[in-house]
Tab-separated table of C-alpha atoms in Angstrom:
chain	number	residue	atom	x	y	z
A	22	MET	CA	24.415	-31.497	-4.151
A	23	THR	CA	20.497	-32.112	-5.038
A	24	THR	CA	17.484	-31.290	-2.912
A	25	THR	CA	14.432	-32.836	-4.426
A	26	HIS	CA	11.129	-31.201	-3.363
A	27	THR	CA	8.227	-32.611	-3.766
A	28	TYR	CA	4.489	-31.387	-4.213
A	29	ASP	CA	1.182	-33.188	-3.916
A	30	VAL	CA	-2.385	-31.558	-4.922
A	31	THR	CA	-6.530	-34.183	-5.476
A	32	VAL	CA	-7.838	-32.219	-7.893
A	33	ALA	CA	-11.303	-34.204	-7.135
A	34	TRP	CA	-14.409	-32.884	-9.969
A	35	THR	CA	-17.639	-31.476	-8.303
A	36	GLY	CA	-19.893	-31.519	-11.074
A	37	ASN	CA	-22.271	-34.225	-11.309
A	38	LEU	CA	-25.257	-32.755	-12.247
A	39	GLY	CA	-26.815	-36.746	-11.711
A	40	THR	CA	-25.652	-38.310	-14.466
A	41	GLY	CA	-22.191	-37.891	-15.605
A	42	THR	CA	-20.881	-37.322	-18.339
A	43	ASP	CA	-23.849	-38.777	-20.730
A	44	GLY	CA	-23.466	-35.778	-22.844
A	45	TYR	CA	-21.670	-32.710	-23.371
A	46	ARG	CA	-23.912	-30.535	-21.742
A	47	SER	CA	-24.911	-32.847	-18.756
A	48	TYR	CA	-22.342	-31.903	-16.545
A	49	ALA	CA	-20.855	-28.990	-15.140
A	50	ARG	CA	-16.979	-28.465	-14.792
A	51	ASP	CA	-16.633	-28.154	-11.620
A	52	HIS	CA	-13.773	-29.266	-9.274
A	53	GLU	CA	-11.299	-28.326	-6.395
A	54	VAL	CA	-8.390	-28.217	-6.220
A	55	ARG	CA	-6.976	-29.521	-2.564
A	56	ALA	CA	-3.272	-30.036	-0.966
A	57	ASP	CA	-2.252	-30.185	2.892
A	58	GLY	CA	-2.878	-27.289	4.502
A	59	PRO	CA	-4.529	-24.416	2.263
A	60	PRO	CA	-8.509	-24.823	1.652
A	61	PRO	CA	-9.793	-26.052	-1.466
A	62	LEU	CA	-9.121	-24.649	-4.832
A	63	PRO	CA	-12.209	-23.993	-6.750
A	64	GLY	CA	-12.259	-24.632	-10.153
A	65	SER	CA	-13.905	-24.751	-13.261
A	66	SER	CA	-13.235	-24.861	-17.018
A	67	ASP	CA	-13.126	-21.754	-18.781
A	68	PRO	CA	-15.849	-20.082	-19.564
A	69	ALA	CA	-15.826	-20.598	-22.959
A	70	PHE	CA	-16.055	-24.441	-22.607
A	71	ARG	CA	-18.762	-23.772	-19.902
A	72	GLY	CA	-16.654	-23.131	-16.529
A	73	ASP	CA	-18.075	-21.369	-14.897
A	74	PRO	CA	-17.087	-17.447	-14.012
A	75	ALA	CA	-17.131	-16.991	-10.228
A	76	ARG	CA	-14.234	-20.314	-10.422
A	77	TRP	CA	-10.757	-20.318	-11.339
A	78	ASN	CA	-9.834	-22.174	-14.349
A	79	PRO	CA	-6.399	-24.200	-15.084
A	80	GLU	CA	-4.942	-21.502	-18.267
A	81	GLN	CA	-5.070	-18.413	-14.979
A	82	LEU	CA	-4.126	-20.918	-12.894
A	83	LEU	CA	-0.863	-21.877	-15.295
A	84	VAL	CA	-0.047	-17.429	-16.325
A	85	ALA	CA	-0.559	-17.292	-12.195
A	86	SER	CA	2.088	-20.021	-11.219
A	87	LEU	CA	4.506	-18.587	-14.001
A	88	SER	CA	3.702	-15.012	-12.600
A	89	GLN	CA	3.758	-16.014	-8.443
A	90	CYS	CA	7.326	-18.394	-9.572
A	91	HIS	CA	9.378	-15.193	-11.413
A	92	MET	CA	8.023	-12.848	-8.430
A	93	LEU	CA	9.578	-15.525	-5.651
A	94	TRP	CA	12.859	-16.107	-7.885
A	95	TYR	CA	13.036	-12.175	-8.261
A	96	LEU	CA	12.428	-11.328	-5.014
A	97	HIS	CA	15.303	-13.824	-3.573
A	98	LEU	CA	17.731	-12.691	-6.164
A	99	CYS	CA	17.116	-8.832	-4.967
A	100	ALA	CA	17.609	-9.642	-1.081
A	101	ALA	CA	20.828	-11.722	-2.007
A	102	GLY	CA	21.682	-8.662	-3.831
A	103	GLY	CA	20.951	-6.564	-1.596
A	104	VAL	CA	18.179	-4.677	-2.969
A	105	VAL	CA	15.231	-3.672	-0.977
A	106	VAL	CA	11.911	-4.737	-3.485
A	107	THR	CA	9.510	-2.713	-1.105
A	108	ALA	CA	6.211	-3.282	-3.843
A	109	TYR	CA	5.740	-5.906	-6.473
A	110	GLU	CA	2.661	-6.034	-8.257
A	111	ASP	CA	2.716	-8.195	-12.458
A	112	ARG	CA	-0.121	-8.125	-14.744
A	113	ALA	CA	0.695	-11.288	-16.300
A	114	HIS	CA	-1.085	-12.086	-19.588
A	115	GLY	CA	-1.682	-15.657	-21.869
A	116	VAL	CA	-3.092	-16.676	-24.272
A	117	LEU	CA	-4.739	-20.299	-25.850
A	118	ALA	CA	-5.601	-20.898	-29.809
A	119	MET	CA	-8.206	-22.979	-30.202
A	120	ASP	CA	-7.619	-24.341	-34.106
A	121	GLY	CA	-9.145	-27.942	-35.775
A	122	SER	CA	-7.394	-30.154	-34.108
A	123	GLY	CA	-7.663	-28.194	-30.260
A	124	GLY	CA	-5.616	-25.749	-28.510
A	125	GLY	CA	-1.976	-24.942	-27.156
A	126	GLY	CA	-0.446	-22.481	-24.986
A	127	ARG	CA	1.288	-19.305	-26.668
A	128	PRO	CA	3.558	-17.740	-25.526
A	129	SER	CA	2.851	-15.175	-21.261
A	130	ALA	CA	4.043	-12.374	-21.225
A	131	LEU	CA	4.749	-11.828	-17.683
A	132	SER	CA	4.939	-7.253	-17.024
A	133	PRO	CA	6.519	-6.546	-13.229
A	134	VAL	CA	6.204	-3.327	-11.565
A	135	ARG	CA	8.784	-3.167	-9.330
A	136	ARG	CA	9.159	-0.203	-5.937
A	137	PHE	CA	12.463	-0.230	-4.042
A	138	ALA	CA	14.170	1.564	-0.640
A	139	GLY	CA	15.796	4.341	-1.459
A	140	GLN	CA	17.584	5.184	-4.315
A	141	PRO	CA	16.817	2.366	-7.608
A	142	PRO	CA	18.811	0.382	-7.867
A	143	GLY	CA	19.556	0.383	-11.924
A	144	GLY	CA	21.185	-2.762	-13.343
A	145	ARG	CA	22.067	-4.957	-10.861
A	146	ALA	CA	17.382	-5.085	-10.850
A	147	ASN	CA	17.806	-6.833	-14.075
A	148	GLY	CA	15.367	-3.602	-16.004
A	149	PRO	CA	13.888	-0.515	-16.434
A	150	VAL	CA	13.828	1.984	-14.016
A	151	VAL	CA	11.978	5.382	-13.263
A	152	GLN	CA	12.377	8.035	-10.278
A	153	GLY	CA	10.718	7.830	-7.315
A	154	GLY	CA	11.964	4.204	-7.066
A	155	THR	CA	9.426	2.224	-9.561
A	156	ALA	CA	10.902	0.283	-11.970
A	157	ALA	CA	8.633	0.066	-14.890
A	158	PRO	CA	7.075	-2.567	-16.605
A	159	ARG	CA	9.409	-5.331	-18.309
A	160	ARG	CA	8.029	-7.097	-20.309
A	161	SER	CA	9.490	-11.233	-20.314
A	162	ALA	CA	8.127	-14.230	-22.917
A	163	THR	CA	7.583	-17.204	-21.336
A	164	SER	CA	6.773	-20.687	-23.016
A	165	PRO	CA	5.880	-23.871	-21.673
A	166	GLY	CA	8.556	-25.237	-20.657
A	167	THR	CA	10.656	-21.822	-20.584
A	168	VAL	CA	10.891	-19.686	-17.954
A	169	ASN	CA	12.955	-16.381	-19.038
A	170	ASP	CA	14.108	-14.545	-16.348
A	171	ALA	CA	12.716	-10.614	-16.370
């Protein structure tokens, strides 16, 4: 049986400085990402593309989304397998490479560090483990359209 989940967001441009997009430098890249429930998320482009560094840019959100999905799936698998995780932090990294014809995403790296209750679970948690119940970082490369479980 297939269960379908749907997700609706609204992205609203808020960067009209009075003359719209009549020139590359005449408008701000500011926008809001909205969905029913959570507060609006302030967005902009990367500062390299005239964006506001105080706002989230799409590239950061893409890397965050990969990291969040990986973490939530990992926590689910651990809970279902009887592995007690007490902390999880990932310092994910993404790259946007630009050439003369535009840009494209390069593989992103996820580097989760996990802490477990009691004795480290070893192979059941799929990753190297050090003493003290903390799993060492393990890098997992992901490409657009692909998710690799670390």
